[in-house]
């Protein structure tokens, strides 16, 4: 289909080709979903918001706020697909007066060149949106005990534009949606409680050599390991909680070092 798009006489014909073949990316939605363990690649939500869809990271049609005609040549490129929930993918109003959703937005850093034809590699761009398929980008966001999106200071030390990219991604991916914040907060606090439980059990075992206390410690460590697994709810939040608590919790320190 990409060859057909390149051979098309103009934008009208390209749009027709894309619209007539939308089923091609819809067919692999379930495959993309399994890659992310059923969670939205942008916000990690599995079931508290809405239906999931295949998002074109670089919009296949127009790019909002620009004269760009869209990255039509990437319409059928699987590397441009992201598994996204409705609130991240579409413009929606949320609880607490929040509004967000990526839709056809794809801002780039001021001064960055934008690829406006298949002859220009997308590597010339510096996107403002964090890409869940880019490992460094996934390290840029941090979460605290309030469930809010923060900037990872370690990532900011490497790239100074990280705060702007995190802010833009928070707004366009609708990461400040109230129910999403509350869900992240619950996970964060559950991790801290489990760390405290493990630490208490460890102290008890060390002082008494009681087998029951040892069992509680090991069970708590195993539970923390499960909370960090990629298929766990908001595992990125759990990882932040463990890393942030490792200086004061022996259990968190152990788990923080486990991949």
C-alpha positions as a LaTeX table, in Angstrom:
\begin{tabular}{lrrr}
\hline
Residue & $x$ (\AA) & $y$ (\AA) & $z$ (\AA) \\
\hline
Unk1 & 0.00 & 0.00 & 0.00 \\
Unk2 & 2.89 & 2.35 & 0.64 \\
Unk3 & 3.94 & 1.97 & $-2.99$ \\
Unk4 & 0.39 & 2.89 & $-4.04$ \\
Unk5 & 0.53 & 6.00 & $-1.86$ \\
Unk6 & 3.84 & 7.08 & $-3.39$ \\
Unk7 & 2.41 & 6.58 & $-6.89$ \\
Unk8 & $-0.80$ & 8.50 & $-6.15$ \\
Unk9 & $-1.44$ & 11.68 & $-8.15$ \\
Unk10 & $-2.13$ & 13.86 & $-5.13$ \\
Unk11 & $-3.51$ & 14.20 & $-1.61$ \\
Unk12 & $-7.07$ & 13.34 & $-2.62$ \\
Unk13 & $-6.06$ & 10.01 & $-4.11$ \\
Unk14 & $-3.76$ & 9.27 & $-1.17$ \\
Unk15 & $-6.58$ & 9.97 & 1.28 \\
Unk16 & $-8.86$ & 7.60 & $-0.61$ \\
Unk17 & $-6.25$ & 4.82 & $-0.53$ \\
Unk18 & $-5.76$ & 5.27 & 3.21 \\
Unk19 & $-9.48$ & 5.34 & 4.00 \\
Unk20 & $-10.17$ & 2.26 & 1.89 \\
Unk21 & $-7.48$ & 0.26 & 3.64 \\
Unk22 & $-7.91$ & 1.23 & 7.31 \\
Unk23 & $-8.68$ & $-2.40$ & 8.07 \\
Unk24 & $-5.00$ & $-3.23$ & 7.57 \\
Unk25 & $-3.85$ & $-1.64$ & 10.82 \\
Unk26 & $-7.04$ & $-2.58$ & 12.67 \\
Unk27 & $-6.28$ & $-6.22$ & 11.99 \\
Unk28 & $-3.14$ & $-6.05$ & 14.10 \\
Unk29 & $-4.66$ & $-4.13$ & 17.00 \\
Unk30 & $-4.83$ & $-7.25$ & 19.16 \\
Unk31 & $-1.22$ & $-8.09$ & 18.36 \\
Unk32 & $-0.10$ & $-4.61$ & 19.41 \\
Unk33 & $-2.22$ & $-4.92$ & 22.52 \\
Unk34 & $-0.49$ & $-8.13$ & 23.54 \\
Unk35 & 2.91 & $-6.48$ & 23.14 \\
Unk36 & 1.89 & $-4.00$ & 25.85 \\
Unk37 & 0.07 & $-6.60$ & 27.95 \\
Unk38 & $-3.28$ & $-5.04$ & 27.10 \\
Unk39 & $-2.24$ & $-1.64$ & 28.42 \\
Unk40 & $-2.21$ & 1.66 & 26.54 \\
Unk41 & 1.36 & 2.35 & 25.48 \\
Unk42 & 1.06 & 6.00 & 26.49 \\
Unk43 & $-0.60$ & 5.83 & 29.92 \\
Unk44 & $-0.53$ & 2.12 & 30.94 \\
Unk45 & $-4.30$ & 2.04 & 31.39 \\
Unk46 & $-5.89$ & $-1.35$ & 30.78 \\
Unk47 & $-9.54$ & $-0.98$ & 31.64 \\
Unk48 & $-10.62$ & 2.15 & 33.50 \\
Unk49 & $-11.08$ & 4.48 & 30.56 \\
Unk50 & $-12.33$ & 3.28 & 27.15 \\
Unk51 & $-11.76$ & 1.22 & 24.00 \\
Unk52 & $-8.26$ & 0.98 & 22.62 \\
Unk53 & $-7.18$ & 1.78 & 19.08 \\
Unk54 & $-4.14$ & 1.83 & 16.80 \\
Unk55 & $-2.70$ & 5.34 & 16.91 \\
Unk56 & $-0.43$ & 6.69 & 14.19 \\
Unk57 & 2.36 & 8.28 & 16.24 \\
Unk58 & 3.07 & 10.61 & 13.36 \\
Unk59 & $-0.40$ & 11.53 & 12.04 \\
Unk60 & $-1.24$ & 10.03 & 8.66 \\
Unk61 & $-3.40$ & 13.05 & 7.75 \\
Unk62 & $-2.97$ & 16.70 & 8.62 \\
Unk63 & $-0.80$ & 17.79 & 11.55 \\
Unk64 & $-2.75$ & 20.11 & 13.83 \\
Unk65 & $-1.46$ & 23.68 & 14.03 \\
Unk66 & 0.70 & 23.37 & 10.93 \\
Unk67 & 0.47 & 23.40 & 7.14 \\
Unk68 & 1.90 & 19.90 & 7.09 \\
Unk69 & $-0.15$ & 17.46 & 5.01 \\
Unk70 & 0.50 & 14.53 & 7.31 \\
Unk71 & 2.94 & 11.65 & 7.27 \\
Unk72 & 0.92 & 9.78 & 4.68 \\
Unk73 & 3.88 & 7.62 & 3.67 \\
Unk74 & 3.85 & 6.14 & 7.20 \\
Unk75 & 0.13 & 5.25 & 7.13 \\
Unk76 & 0.88 & 1.56 & 6.62 \\
Unk77 & 4.23 & 1.44 & 8.44 \\
Unk78 & 3.87 & $-0.75$ & 11.53 \\
Unk79 & 6.75 & 1.13 & 13.18 \\
Unk80 & 4.45 & 4.18 & 13.30 \\
Unk81 & 1.70 & 2.35 & 15.21 \\
Unk82 & 1.06 & 2.72 & 18.93 \\
Unk83 & $-1.61$ & 0.91 & 20.97 \\
Unk84 & $-3.59$ & 3.70 & 22.63 \\
Unk85 & $-6.65$ & 4.18 & 24.79 \\
Unk86 & $-9.38$ & 6.60 & 23.72 \\
Unk87 & $-8.35$ & 9.31 & 26.18 \\
Unk88 & $-4.76$ & 9.33 & 24.89 \\
Unk89 & $-5.69$ & 8.94 & 21.25 \\
Unk90 & $-8.69$ & 11.28 & 20.89 \\
Unk91 & $-9.56$ & 14.74 & 22.19 \\
Unk92 & $-11.73$ & 14.20 & 25.26 \\
Unk93 & $-12.88$ & 16.11 & 28.33 \\
Unk94 & $-12.11$ & 14.38 & 31.61 \\
Unk95 & $-13.05$ & 14.65 & 35.26 \\
Unk96 & $-11.91$ & 17.79 & 37.03 \\
Unk97 & $-12.07$ & 19.92 & 33.90 \\
Unk98 & $-9.08$ & 18.33 & 32.17 \\
Unk99 & $-8.90$ & 18.10 & 28.40 \\
Unk100 & $-6.44$ & 16.14 & 26.34 \\
Unk101 & $-5.91$ & 13.55 & 23.67 \\
Unk102 & $-3.28$ & 13.39 & 20.94 \\
Unk103 & $-5.64$ & 13.38 & 17.93 \\
Unk104 & $-3.68$ & 14.78 & 14.96 \\
Unk105 & $-1.14$ & 16.71 & 17.05 \\
Unk106 & 2.55 & 16.10 & 16.54 \\
Unk107 & 4.59 & 19.11 & 17.67 \\
Unk108 & 8.34 & 19.26 & 17.20 \\
Unk109 & 10.89 & 21.27 & 19.15 \\
Unk110 & 11.15 & 24.94 & 18.11 \\
Unk111 & 13.81 & 25.17 & 15.43 \\
Unk112 & 13.59 & 21.48 & 14.61 \\
Unk113 & 13.20 & 20.52 & 10.98 \\
Unk114 & 10.06 & 18.57 & 10.10 \\
Unk115 & 9.99 & 15.74 & 7.58 \\
Unk116 & 7.37 & 16.78 & 5.04 \\
Unk117 & 7.96 & 14.11 & 2.40 \\
Unk118 & 9.16 & 10.51 & 2.23 \\
Unk119 & 12.45 & 11.85 & 0.85 \\
Unk120 & 13.31 & 13.40 & 4.22 \\
Unk121 & 14.12 & 10.94 & 7.04 \\
Unk122 & 12.07 & 11.37 & 10.22 \\
Unk123 & 15.37 & 11.34 & 12.12 \\
Unk124 & 15.73 & 15.06 & 11.31 \\
Unk125 & 12.86 & 15.78 & 13.73 \\
Unk126 & 13.02 & 16.35 & 17.48 \\
Unk127 & 9.49 & 15.42 & 18.60 \\
Unk128 & 7.91 & 17.15 & 21.56 \\
Unk129 & 5.90 & 14.02 & 22.34 \\
Unk130 & 7.59 & 11.25 & 24.27 \\
Unk131 & 7.60 & 8.00 & 22.32 \\
Unk132 & 6.74 & 4.82 & 24.26 \\
Unk133 & 8.86 & 2.89 & 21.73 \\
Unk134 & 11.96 & 4.93 & 22.62 \\
Unk135 & 13.65 & 3.64 & 25.77 \\
Unk136 & 15.14 & 7.00 & 26.76 \\
Unk137 & 11.75 & 8.66 & 26.41 \\
Unk138 & 10.21 & 6.11 & 28.78 \\
Unk139 & 12.74 & 7.13 & 31.44 \\
Unk140 & 11.88 & 10.83 & 31.18 \\
Unk141 & 8.60 & 10.61 & 33.10 \\
Unk142 & 8.56 & 10.19 & 36.86 \\
Unk143 & 5.64 & 9.61 & 39.23 \\
Unk144 & 5.31 & 10.50 & 42.90 \\
Unk145 & 2.98 & 9.53 & 45.74 \\
Unk146 & 0.29 & 11.92 & 44.47 \\
Unk147 & 0.04 & 10.07 & 41.15 \\
Unk148 & 1.04 & 13.17 & 39.22 \\
Unk149 & 3.39 & 13.21 & 36.24 \\
Unk150 & 6.82 & 14.58 & 37.08 \\
Unk151 & 10.15 & 15.00 & 35.29 \\
Unk152 & 12.87 & 12.47 & 35.97 \\
Unk153 & 15.82 & 14.70 & 36.98 \\
Unk154 & 18.30 & 12.08 & 35.78 \\
Unk155 & 16.85 & 12.25 & 32.27 \\
Unk156 & 16.87 & 16.06 & 32.41 \\
Unk157 & 20.60 & 15.98 & 33.13 \\
Unk158 & 21.10 & 14.19 & 29.83 \\
Unk159 & 18.71 & 16.23 & 27.63 \\
Unk160 & 17.74 & 19.72 & 28.76 \\
Unk161 & 14.50 & 19.72 & 26.73 \\
Unk162 & 13.04 & 16.85 & 28.78 \\
Unk163 & 10.79 & 19.07 & 30.98 \\
Unk164 & 9.15 & 20.63 & 27.90 \\
Unk165 & 8.62 & 17.23 & 26.33 \\
Unk166 & 7.15 & 15.79 & 29.53 \\
Unk167 & 4.79 & 18.78 & 29.86 \\
Unk168 & 3.65 & 18.49 & 26.25 \\
Unk169 & 3.14 & 14.74 & 26.57 \\
Unk170 & 1.20 & 15.12 & 29.81 \\
Unk171 & $-1.20$ & 17.51 & 28.11 \\
Unk172 & $-1.61$ & 15.78 & 24.74 \\
Unk173 & $-1.74$ & 12.24 & 26.13 \\
Unk174 & $-4.19$ & 13.47 & 28.81 \\
Unk175 & $-1.99$ & 12.06 & 31.57 \\
Unk176 & $-3.52$ & 14.46 & 34.09 \\
Unk177 & $-6.93$ & 12.79 & 33.84 \\
Unk178 & $-8.27$ & 12.55 & 37.41 \\
Unk179 & $-9.13$ & 8.84 & 37.38 \\
Unk180 & $-5.72$ & 8.08 & 35.94 \\
Unk181 & $-3.98$ & 10.09 & 38.66 \\
Unk182 & $-5.98$ & 8.28 & 41.34 \\
Unk183 & $-5.11$ & 4.87 & 39.90 \\
Unk184 & $-1.40$ & 5.72 & 39.85 \\
Unk185 & $-1.58$ & 7.04 & 43.40 \\
Unk186 & $-3.10$ & 3.76 & 44.64 \\
Unk187 & $-0.33$ & 1.73 & 43.04 \\
Unk188 & 2.37 & 4.00 & 44.44 \\
Unk189 & 1.01 & 3.82 & 47.99 \\
Unk190 & 0.49 & 0.05 & 47.73 \\
Unk191 & 4.16 & $-0.34$ & 46.87 \\
Unk192 & 5.22 & 1.71 & 49.90 \\
Unk193 & 2.93 & $-0.29$ & 52.18 \\
Unk194 & 4.31 & $-3.56$ & 50.83 \\
Unk195 & 7.87 & $-2.31$ & 51.37 \\
Unk196 & 7.03 & $-1.40$ & 54.96 \\
Unk197 & 5.48 & $-4.83$ & 55.50 \\
Unk198 & 8.56 & $-6.52$ & 54.12 \\
Unk199 & 10.88 & $-4.37$ & 56.25 \\
Unk200 & 8.88 & $-5.10$ & 59.43 \\
Unk201 & 8.95 & $-8.82$ & 58.70 \\
Unk202 & 12.69 & $-8.72$ & 58.02 \\
Unk203 & 13.38 & $-6.99$ & 61.33 \\
Unk204 & 11.22 & $-9.51$ & 63.14 \\
Unk205 & 12.97 & $-12.44$ & 61.53 \\
Unk206 & 16.41 & $-11.07$ & 62.32 \\
Unk207 & 15.56 & $-10.61$ & 65.97 \\
Unk208 & 13.57 & $-13.83$ & 66.54 \\
Unk209 & 14.53 & $-16.20$ & 63.70 \\
Unk210 & 10.81 & $-16.87$ & 63.42 \\
Unk211 & 10.00 & $-18.83$ & 60.27 \\
Unk212 & 6.61 & $-17.14$ & 59.89 \\
Unk213 & 8.25 & $-13.70$ & 59.78 \\
Unk214 & 10.70 & $-14.98$ & 57.17 \\
Unk215 & 7.79 & $-16.23$ & 55.07 \\
Unk216 & 6.06 & $-12.84$ & 55.26 \\
Unk217 & 9.28 & $-11.13$ & 54.16 \\
Unk218 & 9.76 & $-13.42$ & 51.18 \\
Unk219 & 6.10 & $-13.22$ & 50.18 \\
Unk220 & 6.24 & $-9.43$ & 50.33 \\
Unk221 & 9.38 & $-9.33$ & 48.19 \\
Unk222 & 7.72 & $-11.59$ & 45.64 \\
Unk223 & 4.63 & $-9.35$ & 45.62 \\
Unk224 & 6.80 & $-6.29$ & 45.00 \\
Unk225 & 8.52 & $-8.07$ & 42.14 \\
Unk226 & 5.11 & $-8.80$ & 40.58 \\
Unk227 & 4.08 & $-5.15$ & 40.93 \\
Unk228 & 7.10 & $-4.17$ & 38.83 \\
Unk229 & 6.37 & $-6.65$ & 36.05 \\
Unk230 & 5.47 & $-5.14$ & 32.69 \\
Unk231 & 2.04 & $-6.81$ & 32.75 \\
Unk232 & 1.16 & $-5.34$ & 36.17 \\
Unk233 & $-1.13$ & $-2.29$ & 36.50 \\
Unk234 & 0.92 & 0.91 & 36.17 \\
Unk235 & 4.22 & $-0.92$ & 36.54 \\
Unk236 & 6.12 & 2.30 & 35.64 \\
Unk237 & 4.61 & 3.90 & 38.75 \\
Unk238 & 5.61 & 0.91 & 40.88 \\
Unk239 & 9.19 & 1.19 & 39.62 \\
Unk240 & 9.30 & 4.88 & 40.54 \\
Unk241 & 7.93 & 4.13 & 44.00 \\
Unk242 & 10.57 & 1.47 & 44.62 \\
Unk243 & 13.41 & 3.64 & 43.36 \\
Unk244 & 12.27 & 6.62 & 45.40 \\
Unk245 & 12.00 & 4.54 & 48.59 \\
Unk246 & 15.20 & 2.55 & 48.26 \\
Unk247 & 17.30 & 4.90 & 50.40 \\
Unk248 & 15.16 & 4.25 & 53.48 \\
Unk249 & 13.75 & 0.78 & 52.85 \\
Unk250 & 15.98 & $-2.33$ & 52.66 \\
Unk251 & 13.24 & $-4.16$ & 50.78 \\
Unk252 & 12.84 & $-1.38$ & 48.24 \\
Unk253 & 16.61 & $-1.37$ & 47.74 \\
Unk254 & 16.57 & $-5.10$ & 47.00 \\
Unk255 & 13.66 & $-4.80$ & 44.56 \\
Unk256 & 15.09 & $-1.70$ & 42.87 \\
Unk257 & 18.08 & $-3.76$ & 41.79 \\
Unk258 & 15.92 & $-6.51$ & 40.29 \\
Unk259 & 15.11 & $-6.07$ & 36.60 \\
\hline
\end{tabular}
